[in-house]
Every structure is written in structure tokens, then in C-alpha cells.
Amino acid sequence: MKIKTQISVVLCSLSLILSGCFSMVKNETPKIIQQNNSNVYPISIEVCNTRSKVISDSYSASIVIDGKRHKMAKVGKTSFTFNYEPSGGKHKTSYYFDINYISDGILKTYTSEIYQLSITNRYVVGFECNRGRPCTQVSLLGRGFVDGDTVEIGGAFCDTEFVSPNVLKFIVPFMEGGKSYRAVLYSNNGDIGLGDFLIDAAKINVEPASIALKSGERQIFTISIDIDAPEEGLPLEITTDIPESIIMHDVTIRSGEKSANVLIGGGEPGIGTLFIEAPGFEECRIPVTIYGESDIDSRIDDEVADFMDDFFPED
């Protein structure tokens, strides 16, 4: 019994410490309010009586917002409201309440915590299309955009152009293709999650589509992309499964350009593939054949035989 009594005393003490001698405020105002044409926003509270000795009719309330104090209208014994009219296009503000009441015959004041209020005239309808290749331009549609708003995809900030309060345009960043990334709109008026954006892999094109050389011979072929290479250029990673047969230097498509001419030389005879890769692009595969002298003679014999079969078919 002693233990139970002690626990009860402790709990009562904690209750008194937490509630104190003050009434508590229940703020019934949302943190975010949609902008309206009247530009008037009600802020409402309910005062909760935590002590029986408080005279309920004695409650009065004021709000301190934008650094100014305003008396709140009493709409019930313990209910108060204030119509807030922001000036200068202000979207965010902080405020708190002072509650006056009489307890034990003494006029007392309770000061609430500080609250935040955001007035938004913005929403996002969505992307014009929620996928795109690197360096292509995509539109974001909505309302309330301002100059300086920026789209971020997968942690990369996009070059973003303010077109109007209803349209932003941004450039899809160079990132690994074939994957979806989280997109966010960053703004001084509050950030908005945009969902996922799929970055498609861009394509690498090669002309000619296959390469055939004899050992010691050289040939130029062209690697191209459909977009301008970024400011730092676009290094290409070129590998092969016949390294003894291929002689090549490193290749980079220079800034602002869409193609590069590449000199390839034939080494040891072999048949294989060139694999061309770059961040954000699909892998491109080019068949390669390097002939030796005996291979060339054999190939000529085969071509002559095919010609004879075509023009002098057996009876």
C-alpha cells in the first residue's frame, strides 16, 4: 500500500508540474491554409480548463502575430477567433497566444507555444510527362510558381526556367538511365514533393554500324548522340572482348557537340565486339572483324565461289 501511495503522489506532482497553474490552449488552426481571394484567414483556439478554481467566464485572449498584438473575439465561454489579413504578399508567419483568466481571485496570464502558419497559393498538377532522356526539356505544370523555384531529381538540381506562375521548364540531368528518381520542387515559399521521375537512357549511334579491317589497316568511324554534350564534355568508355585486335585512343565528345570521329586500327586477327558506354546512355555494341592475310585470301575465294554459284548454277 505504501508503494501505491508513493506512486500516486509522484503522478499527482508530475501532473501539477506539467499543467501548472495555467489553462491550456488547443490551437484549431491548420499549419497550412490555401490562399483565398478575400485574403482573410481565421485563427481559432479552444481554451481547456485544467483547474477547477478558474472562473470560466474570466477568459480573454490575444494573439501576437507579425510582431503585433491583437485582441481575439470571444465566440464561446472558452473559444476565441481572430481574422488574420497578411500584408505585402506574405506567405509565412509565426504567432502565439496570451490567455488571461482569474484563478484564486488573481488575474493570471498563460502564454502559449509559438506556432507557424503558411498560406499557399501553390499546387502542382504534375509533369507534362513524367519521364525523359538526359538533357531534354520537360515542363512542370501547376499554380503559384515564382522565379527562383528549382526542380531537383535524384539529388541533382536541374537547370530550371520560370515561364509563368503556371509553368516551369527544366532540363533532365545526366543520370543512369532506366531508373526512377525522387523529384522535389524547392522554393522559398515551401518545398513540394513531385513523386517519381523516370530517366530514360539516351542512345549512342555509330556509323558505320559494323567494322571490318585487315591487320595493320585503319578506319575512321563516327560516334554520335542526339543531344549536345555537357559543358565538361562526354567521355565515352569503349571496351572490347578482343583487346589484341583493336587499336584505339580514348574518346570524348566535346562540350556542345553531338559527335566525335574515331580512328580505329586493326591488330591481331579476331572477331568480336566494341562496347560503347556513357553515363545516362544505353550501351551500344558494334560488331568488329579484323582479318589476317590468309583470312582475306579465303574470303576472296568464298566471294568468287558465291558469284559463280549465282551466275552459273548447276543443272
mmCIF file of C-alpha atoms in Angstrom:
data_model
loop_
_atom_site.group_PDB
_atom_site.id
_atom_site.type_symbol
_atom_site.label_atom_id
_atom_site.label_comp_id
_atom_site.label_asym_id
_atom_site.label_seq_id
_atom_site.Cartn_x
_atom_site.Cartn_y
_atom_site.Cartn_z
ATOM 1 C CA MET A 1 0.000 0.000 0.000
ATOM 2 C CA LYS A 2 2.856 2.351 0.808
ATOM 3 C CA ILE A 3 4.334 1.876 -2.666
ATOM 4 C CA LYS A 4 0.992 2.590 -4.345
ATOM 5 C CA THR A 5 0.528 5.732 -2.253
ATOM 6 C CA GLN A 6 4.020 6.967 -3.174
ATOM 7 C CA ILE A 7 3.408 6.328 -6.893
ATOM 8 C CA SER A 8 0.106 8.215 -6.653
ATOM 9 C CA VAL A 9 1.818 11.189 -5.026
ATOM 10 C CA VAL A 10 4.518 11.228 -7.721
ATOM 11 C CA LEU A 11 1.948 11.101 -10.515
ATOM 12 C CA CYS A 12 -0.057 13.936 -8.985
ATOM 13 C CA SER A 13 3.103 16.000 -8.620
ATOM 14 C CA LEU A 14 4.020 15.402 -12.264
ATOM 15 C CA SER A 15 0.501 16.376 -13.290
ATOM 16 C CA LEU A 16 0.766 19.641 -11.385
ATOM 17 C CA ILE A 17 4.199 20.348 -12.865
ATOM 18 C CA LEU A 18 3.025 19.670 -16.419
ATOM 19 C CA SER A 19 -0.285 21.522 -16.181
ATOM 20 C CA GLY A 20 0.966 24.142 -13.741
ATOM 21 C CA CYS A 21 -1.457 26.813 -12.683
ATOM 22 C CA PHE A 22 -2.342 27.651 -16.265
ATOM 23 C CA SER A 23 -5.095 26.893 -18.712
ATOM 24 C CA MET A 24 -4.022 25.046 -21.840
ATOM 25 C CA VAL A 25 -4.642 26.171 -25.417
ATOM 26 C CA LYS A 26 -5.875 23.910 -28.178
ATOM 27 C CA ASN A 27 -4.941 25.567 -31.461
ATOM 28 C CA GLU A 28 -7.542 24.604 -34.067
ATOM 29 C CA THR A 29 -5.773 26.408 -36.931
ATOM 30 C CA PRO A 30 -4.100 24.303 -39.661
ATOM 31 C CA LYS A 31 -0.380 24.827 -40.244
ATOM 32 C CA ILE A 32 -1.015 25.304 -43.971
ATOM 33 C CA ILE A 33 -4.003 27.259 -45.336
ATOM 34 C CA GLN A 34 -4.959 27.574 -49.004
ATOM 35 C CA GLN A 35 -4.967 31.163 -50.237
ATOM 36 C CA ASN A 36 -8.383 32.722 -50.897
ATOM 37 C CA ASN A 37 -9.494 35.787 -52.850
ATOM 38 C CA SER A 38 -10.508 37.689 -49.694
ATOM 39 C CA ASN A 39 -7.031 37.222 -48.169
ATOM 40 C CA VAL A 40 -8.625 36.659 -44.739
ATOM 41 C CA TYR A 41 -7.684 33.606 -42.649
ATOM 42 C CA PRO A 42 -9.371 32.695 -39.330
ATOM 43 C CA ILE A 43 -7.151 31.594 -36.456
ATOM 44 C CA SER A 44 -9.174 29.774 -33.783
ATOM 45 C CA ILE A 45 -8.405 28.354 -30.348
ATOM 46 C CA GLU A 46 -10.179 26.478 -27.598
ATOM 47 C CA VAL A 47 -9.062 27.070 -24.010
ATOM 48 C CA CYS A 48 -9.084 23.901 -21.895
ATOM 49 C CA ASN A 49 -9.713 24.489 -18.186
ATOM 50 C CA THR A 50 -7.215 22.456 -16.159
ATOM 51 C CA ARG A 51 -8.124 23.821 -12.733
ATOM 52 C CA SER A 52 -11.497 23.869 -11.068
ATOM 53 C CA LYS A 53 -10.762 27.210 -9.376
ATOM 54 C CA VAL A 54 -10.548 29.046 -12.708
ATOM 55 C CA ILE A 55 -13.575 31.235 -13.365
ATOM 56 C CA SER A 56 -14.556 30.109 -16.875
ATOM 57 C CA ASP A 57 -16.227 33.431 -17.732
ATOM 58 C CA SER A 58 -12.985 35.243 -16.942
ATOM 59 C CA TYR A 59 -11.113 34.051 -20.018
ATOM 60 C CA SER A 60 -9.891 36.566 -22.590
ATOM 61 C CA ALA A 61 -7.330 36.030 -25.334
ATOM 62 C CA SER A 62 -4.965 37.947 -27.566
ATOM 63 C CA ILE A 63 -2.718 36.870 -30.424
ATOM 64 C CA VAL A 64 0.746 38.197 -31.223
ATOM 65 C CA ILE A 65 1.359 37.805 -34.955
ATOM 66 C CA ASP A 66 3.751 39.633 -37.263
ATOM 67 C CA GLY A 67 5.101 41.264 -34.087
ATOM 68 C CA LYS A 68 1.758 42.927 -33.313
ATOM 69 C CA ARG A 69 -0.754 42.142 -30.589
ATOM 70 C CA HIS A 70 -4.459 41.776 -31.432
ATOM 71 C CA LYS A 71 -7.451 41.041 -29.223
ATOM 72 C CA MET A 72 -9.258 37.856 -30.171
ATOM 73 C CA ALA A 73 -13.048 37.713 -30.479
ATOM 74 C CA LYS A 74 -14.798 35.527 -27.912
ATOM 75 C CA VAL A 75 -17.226 33.166 -29.658
ATOM 76 C CA GLY A 76 -17.922 30.908 -26.673
ATOM 77 C CA LYS A 77 -17.028 30.625 -22.998
ATOM 78 C CA THR A 78 -13.645 29.177 -23.901
ATOM 79 C CA SER A 79 -13.499 29.709 -27.692
ATOM 80 C CA PHE A 80 -11.753 32.581 -29.459
ATOM 81 C CA THR A 81 -11.014 33.583 -33.041
ATOM 82 C CA PHE A 82 -9.072 36.193 -34.988
ATOM 83 C CA ASN A 83 -9.223 37.031 -38.703
ATOM 84 C CA TYR A 84 -5.679 37.357 -39.977
ATOM 85 C CA GLU A 85 -5.060 39.550 -43.047
ATOM 86 C CA PRO A 86 -1.422 39.272 -44.196
ATOM 87 C CA SER A 87 0.159 42.224 -45.970
ATOM 88 C CA GLY A 88 2.766 42.514 -48.687
ATOM 89 C CA GLY A 89 2.113 39.091 -50.156
ATOM 90 C CA LYS A 90 3.498 37.398 -47.046
ATOM 91 C CA HIS A 91 3.234 33.579 -47.150
ATOM 92 C CA LYS A 92 4.709 32.532 -43.796
ATOM 93 C CA THR A 93 4.439 33.862 -40.253
ATOM 94 C CA SER A 94 4.845 32.893 -36.579
ATOM 95 C CA TYR A 95 2.406 33.637 -33.781
ATOM 96 C CA TYR A 96 1.479 32.835 -30.179
ATOM 97 C CA PHE A 97 -1.404 33.431 -27.756
ATOM 98 C CA ASP A 98 -1.742 35.124 -24.368
ATOM 99 C CA ILE A 99 -4.674 33.848 -22.314
ATOM 100 C CA ASN A 100 -5.869 35.951 -19.352
ATOM 101 C CA TYR A 101 -8.018 34.350 -16.637
ATOM 102 C CA ILE A 102 -8.867 34.633 -12.949
ATOM 103 C CA SER A 103 -7.846 31.855 -10.581
ATOM 104 C CA ASP A 104 -7.953 32.026 -6.779
ATOM 105 C CA GLY A 105 -9.120 35.618 -7.199
ATOM 106 C CA ILE A 106 -5.923 36.579 -9.018
ATOM 107 C CA LEU A 107 -5.643 37.696 -12.652
ATOM 108 C CA LYS A 108 -3.150 35.432 -14.383
ATOM 109 C CA THR A 109 -1.740 35.023 -17.908
ATOM 110 C CA TYR A 110 -0.789 31.892 -19.817
ATOM 111 C CA THR A 111 1.494 32.288 -22.862
ATOM 112 C CA SER A 112 1.268 29.537 -25.452
ATOM 113 C CA GLU A 113 3.994 27.975 -27.534
ATOM 114 C CA ILE A 114 4.958 29.569 -30.861
ATOM 115 C CA TYR A 115 3.038 28.310 -33.904
ATOM 116 C CA GLN A 116 3.820 28.502 -37.617
ATOM 117 C CA LEU A 117 1.358 29.424 -40.367
ATOM 118 C CA SER A 118 1.879 29.033 -44.127
ATOM 119 C CA ILE A 119 -0.511 30.462 -46.684
ATOM 120 C CA THR A 120 -0.129 28.733 -50.005
ATOM 121 C CA ASN A 121 -1.449 29.673 -53.394
ATOM 122 C CA ARG A 122 0.591 26.920 -54.958
ATOM 123 C CA TYR A 123 -0.046 23.408 -56.095
ATOM 124 C CA VAL A 124 1.484 21.103 -58.665
ATOM 125 C CA VAL A 125 -0.641 19.395 -61.293
ATOM 126 C CA GLY A 126 2.306 17.282 -62.388
ATOM 127 C CA PHE A 127 4.903 16.822 -65.086
ATOM 128 C CA GLU A 128 3.965 17.350 -68.720
ATOM 129 C CA CYS A 129 5.323 13.798 -68.936
ATOM 130 C CA ASN A 130 6.948 12.016 -66.006
ATOM 131 C CA ARG A 131 9.873 10.604 -67.979
ATOM 132 C CA GLY A 132 12.599 11.900 -70.271
ATOM 133 C CA ARG A 133 16.129 11.421 -71.559
ATOM 134 C CA PRO A 134 19.105 13.363 -70.144
ATOM 135 C CA CYS A 135 19.440 16.954 -71.426
ATOM 136 C CA THR A 136 15.890 17.063 -72.775
ATOM 137 C CA GLN A 137 13.468 19.758 -71.619
ATOM 138 C CA VAL A 138 10.328 18.891 -69.622
ATOM 139 C CA SER A 139 7.558 21.163 -68.285
ATOM 140 C CA LEU A 140 6.141 21.150 -64.758
ATOM 141 C CA LEU A 141 2.530 22.359 -64.550
ATOM 142 C CA GLY A 142 0.788 23.887 -61.542
ATOM 143 C CA ARG A 143 -0.015 27.193 -59.875
ATOM 144 C CA GLY A 144 1.908 29.737 -57.841
ATOM 145 C CA PHE A 145 5.395 29.152 -59.252
ATOM 146 C CA VAL A 146 7.867 32.013 -58.790
ATOM 147 C CA ASP A 147 11.194 32.927 -60.324
ATOM 148 C CA GLY A 148 13.877 31.019 -58.433
ATOM 149 C CA ASP A 149 11.886 27.798 -57.994
ATOM 150 C CA THR A 150 14.118 24.824 -58.778
ATOM 151 C CA VAL A 151 13.405 21.199 -59.658
ATOM 152 C CA GLU A 152 15.629 18.514 -58.170
ATOM 153 C CA ILE A 153 15.732 14.930 -59.465
ATOM 154 C CA GLY A 154 17.576 12.182 -57.631
ATOM 155 C CA GLY A 155 19.644 14.705 -55.664
ATOM 156 C CA ALA A 156 20.704 16.637 -58.779
ATOM 157 C CA PHE A 157 19.465 20.213 -59.195
ATOM 158 C CA CYS A 158 18.122 20.777 -62.707
ATOM 159 C CA ASP A 159 18.563 23.889 -64.820
ATOM 160 C CA THR A 160 15.082 25.346 -64.225
ATOM 161 C CA GLU A 161 13.400 28.133 -66.201
ATOM 162 C CA PHE A 162 10.483 30.149 -64.806
ATOM 163 C CA VAL A 163 7.970 30.547 -67.651
ATOM 164 C CA SER A 164 4.863 31.714 -65.762
ATOM 165 C CA PRO A 165 3.129 31.139 -62.398
ATOM 166 C CA ASN A 166 1.672 28.034 -64.030
ATOM 167 C CA VAL A 167 4.680 26.592 -65.885
ATOM 168 C CA LEU A 168 8.299 25.748 -65.064
ATOM 169 C CA LYS A 169 10.661 24.152 -67.565
ATOM 170 C CA PHE A 170 13.682 22.114 -66.527
ATOM 171 C CA ILE A 171 16.467 20.121 -68.156
ATOM 172 C CA VAL A 172 16.654 16.421 -67.272
ATOM 173 C CA PRO A 173 20.076 15.819 -65.642
ATOM 174 C CA PHE A 174 22.688 13.284 -66.748
ATOM 175 C CA MET A 175 21.969 10.228 -64.580
ATOM 176 C CA GLU A 176 21.851 6.476 -65.003
ATOM 177 C CA GLY A 177 19.033 5.725 -67.417
ATOM 178 C CA GLY A 178 16.214 3.233 -66.998
ATOM 179 C CA LYS A 179 15.597 4.216 -63.362
ATOM 180 C CA SER A 180 13.035 6.313 -61.472
ATOM 181 C CA TYR A 181 14.239 9.070 -59.151
ATOM 182 C CA ARG A 182 12.503 11.112 -56.447
ATOM 183 C CA ALA A 183 11.700 14.647 -57.638
ATOM 184 C CA VAL A 184 11.213 17.752 -55.458
ATOM 185 C CA LEU A 185 10.321 21.385 -56.154
ATOM 186 C CA TYR A 186 12.467 23.656 -53.987
ATOM 187 C CA SER A 187 11.149 27.160 -53.303
ATOM 188 C CA ASN A 188 11.414 29.952 -50.764
ATOM 189 C CA ASN A 189 7.654 29.523 -50.348
ATOM 190 C CA GLY A 190 7.976 25.887 -49.271
ATOM 191 C CA ASP A 191 9.116 22.664 -50.895
ATOM 192 C CA ILE A 192 6.740 20.295 -52.698
ATOM 193 C CA GLY A 193 7.298 16.601 -53.396
ATOM 194 C CA LEU A 194 6.697 15.775 -57.056
ATOM 195 C CA GLY A 195 6.762 11.974 -56.930
ATOM 196 C CA ASP A 196 8.979 9.861 -59.166
ATOM 197 C CA PHE A 197 10.533 10.833 -62.485
ATOM 198 C CA LEU A 198 11.816 8.149 -64.859
ATOM 199 C CA ILE A 199 15.050 8.966 -66.668
ATOM 200 C CA ASP A 200 15.207 7.075 -69.936
ATOM 201 C CA ALA A 201 18.588 6.054 -71.273
ATOM 202 C CA ALA A 202 19.746 8.142 -74.236
ATOM 203 C CA LYS A 203 21.059 6.402 -77.343
ATOM 204 C CA ILE A 204 24.551 6.254 -78.833
ATOM 205 C CA ASN A 205 24.716 5.928 -82.619
ATOM 206 C CA VAL A 206 27.644 4.658 -84.702
ATOM 207 C CA GLU A 207 28.313 4.976 -88.444
ATOM 208 C CA PRO A 208 29.097 2.524 -89.986
ATOM 209 C CA ALA A 209 27.112 0.008 -87.902
ATOM 210 C CA SER A 210 29.883 -2.627 -88.190
ATOM 211 C CA ILE A 211 33.633 -2.552 -88.790
ATOM 212 C CA ALA A 212 35.758 -4.880 -90.897
ATOM 213 C CA LEU A 213 39.531 -4.286 -91.234
ATOM 214 C CA LYS A 214 42.624 -6.250 -92.065
ATOM 215 C CA SER A 215 45.549 -6.285 -89.668
ATOM 216 C CA GLY A 216 47.505 -3.031 -89.860
ATOM 217 C CA GLU A 217 44.655 -1.182 -91.612
ATOM 218 C CA ARG A 218 42.997 1.923 -90.174
ATOM 219 C CA GLN A 219 39.492 3.316 -90.487
ATOM 220 C CA ILE A 220 37.545 6.305 -89.199
ATOM 221 C CA PHE A 221 34.064 5.805 -87.787
ATOM 222 C CA THR A 222 31.679 8.301 -86.155
ATOM 223 C CA ILE A 223 30.054 8.100 -82.721
ATOM 224 C CA SER A 224 27.092 10.446 -82.251
ATOM 225 C CA ILE A 225 24.385 11.303 -79.700
ATOM 226 C CA ASP A 226 21.050 13.089 -80.110
ATOM 227 C CA ILE A 227 21.819 15.887 -77.628
ATOM 228 C CA ASP A 228 24.651 18.352 -77.061
ATOM 229 C CA ALA A 229 27.419 17.049 -74.820
ATOM 230 C CA PRO A 230 27.505 18.746 -71.385
ATOM 231 C CA GLU A 231 29.842 21.614 -70.515
ATOM 232 C CA GLU A 232 32.567 19.282 -69.255
ATOM 233 C CA GLY A 233 32.294 17.091 -72.360
ATOM 234 C CA LEU A 234 31.115 13.486 -72.541
ATOM 235 C CA PRO A 235 33.869 10.862 -72.042
ATOM 236 C CA LEU A 236 32.997 7.543 -73.695
ATOM 237 C CA GLU A 237 34.003 4.258 -72.147
ATOM 238 C CA ILE A 238 34.933 1.921 -75.018
ATOM 239 C CA THR A 239 35.860 -1.681 -74.308
ATOM 240 C CA THR A 240 36.134 -4.845 -76.397
ATOM 241 C CA ASP A 241 36.263 -8.591 -75.992
ATOM 242 C CA ILE A 242 39.189 -8.776 -78.495
ATOM 243 C CA PRO A 243 41.703 -6.321 -76.978
ATOM 244 C CA GLU A 244 44.646 -7.719 -79.008
ATOM 245 C CA SER A 245 42.763 -6.986 -82.225
ATOM 246 C CA ILE A 246 41.750 -3.338 -81.595
ATOM 247 C CA ILE A 247 43.989 -0.260 -81.525
ATOM 248 C CA MET A 248 42.216 2.911 -80.284
ATOM 249 C CA HIS A 249 42.696 6.037 -78.173
ATOM 250 C CA ASP A 250 40.332 7.433 -75.526
ATOM 251 C CA VAL A 251 37.308 9.229 -76.956
ATOM 252 C CA THR A 252 35.377 12.254 -75.645
ATOM 253 C CA ILE A 253 32.564 14.142 -77.351
ATOM 254 C CA ARG A 254 33.493 17.766 -76.761
ATOM 255 C CA SER A 255 31.286 20.281 -74.952
ATOM 256 C CA GLY A 256 28.298 21.416 -77.017
ATOM 257 C CA GLU A 257 28.965 18.898 -79.796
ATOM 258 C CA LYS A 258 26.981 15.805 -80.755
ATOM 259 C CA SER A 259 29.595 13.590 -82.367
ATOM 260 C CA ALA A 260 33.230 12.550 -82.479
ATOM 261 C CA ASN A 261 35.285 10.928 -85.237
ATOM 262 C CA VAL A 262 37.275 7.931 -84.043
ATOM 263 C CA LEU A 263 40.309 6.290 -85.627
ATOM 264 C CA ILE A 264 40.434 2.523 -85.174
ATOM 265 C CA GLY A 265 43.331 0.289 -86.186
ATOM 266 C CA GLY A 266 43.420 -3.443 -86.802
ATOM 267 C CA GLY A 267 45.699 -5.564 -84.644
ATOM 268 C CA GLU A 268 45.728 -9.338 -84.350
ATOM 269 C CA PRO A 269 43.068 -11.183 -86.409
ATOM 270 C CA GLY A 270 39.866 -11.711 -84.462
ATOM 271 C CA ILE A 271 36.103 -11.401 -84.386
ATOM 272 C CA GLY A 272 34.379 -9.595 -81.538
ATOM 273 C CA THR A 273 32.500 -6.511 -80.367
ATOM 274 C CA LEU A 274 33.103 -2.889 -79.363
ATOM 275 C CA PHE A 275 31.088 -1.857 -76.280
ATOM 276 C CA ILE A 276 30.460 1.910 -76.079
ATOM 277 C CA GLU A 277 29.054 3.362 -72.835
ATOM 278 C CA ALA A 278 28.475 6.747 -71.161
ATOM 279 C CA PRO A 279 26.528 7.866 -68.061
ATOM 280 C CA GLY A 280 22.833 8.167 -68.914
ATOM 281 C CA PHE A 281 23.153 6.308 -72.238
ATOM 282 C CA GLU A 282 22.258 2.836 -73.429
ATOM 283 C CA GLU A 283 25.218 0.615 -74.179
ATOM 284 C CA CYS A 284 25.974 0.477 -77.904
ATOM 285 C CA ARG A 285 27.515 -2.689 -79.409
ATOM 286 C CA ILE A 286 29.420 -2.698 -82.712
ATOM 287 C CA PRO A 287 30.478 -5.944 -84.448
ATOM 288 C CA VAL A 288 34.163 -5.893 -85.388
ATOM 289 C CA THR A 289 36.143 -8.237 -87.598
ATOM 290 C CA ILE A 290 39.917 -8.000 -88.054
ATOM 291 C CA TYR A 291 41.238 -10.142 -90.931
ATOM 292 C CA GLY A 292 44.692 -11.589 -91.377
ATOM 293 C CA GLU A 293 46.219 -12.045 -94.865
ATOM 294 C CA SER A 294 45.118 -15.695 -95.030
ATOM 295 C CA ASP A 295 41.638 -14.688 -93.943
ATOM 296 C CA ILE A 296 41.448 -12.156 -96.794
ATOM 297 C CA ASP A 297 42.522 -14.734 -99.407
ATOM 298 C CA SER A 298 39.967 -17.202 -98.028
ATOM 299 C CA ARG A 299 37.275 -14.513 -98.054
ATOM 300 C CA ILE A 300 38.039 -13.639 -101.711
ATOM 301 C CA ASP A 301 37.818 -17.321 -102.652
ATOM 302 C CA ASP A 302 34.460 -17.586 -100.878
ATOM 303 C CA GLU A 303 33.129 -14.461 -102.623
ATOM 304 C CA VAL A 304 34.249 -15.752 -106.028
ATOM 305 C CA ALA A 305 32.607 -19.116 -105.316
ATOM 306 C CA ASP A 306 29.364 -17.400 -104.324
ATOM 307 C CA PHE A 307 29.468 -15.313 -107.541
ATOM 308 C CA MET A 308 29.966 -18.402 -109.706
ATOM 309 C CA ASP A 309 27.124 -20.214 -107.951
ATOM 310 C CA ASP A 310 24.792 -17.262 -108.580
ATOM 311 C CA PHE A 311 25.540 -16.875 -112.290
ATOM 312 C CA PHE A 312 26.373 -20.461 -113.226
ATOM 313 C CA PRO A 313 24.004 -22.597 -111.216
ATOM 314 C CA GLU A 314 24.405 -26.382 -111.525
ATOM 315 C CA ASP A 315 21.906 -28.138 -113.780
#
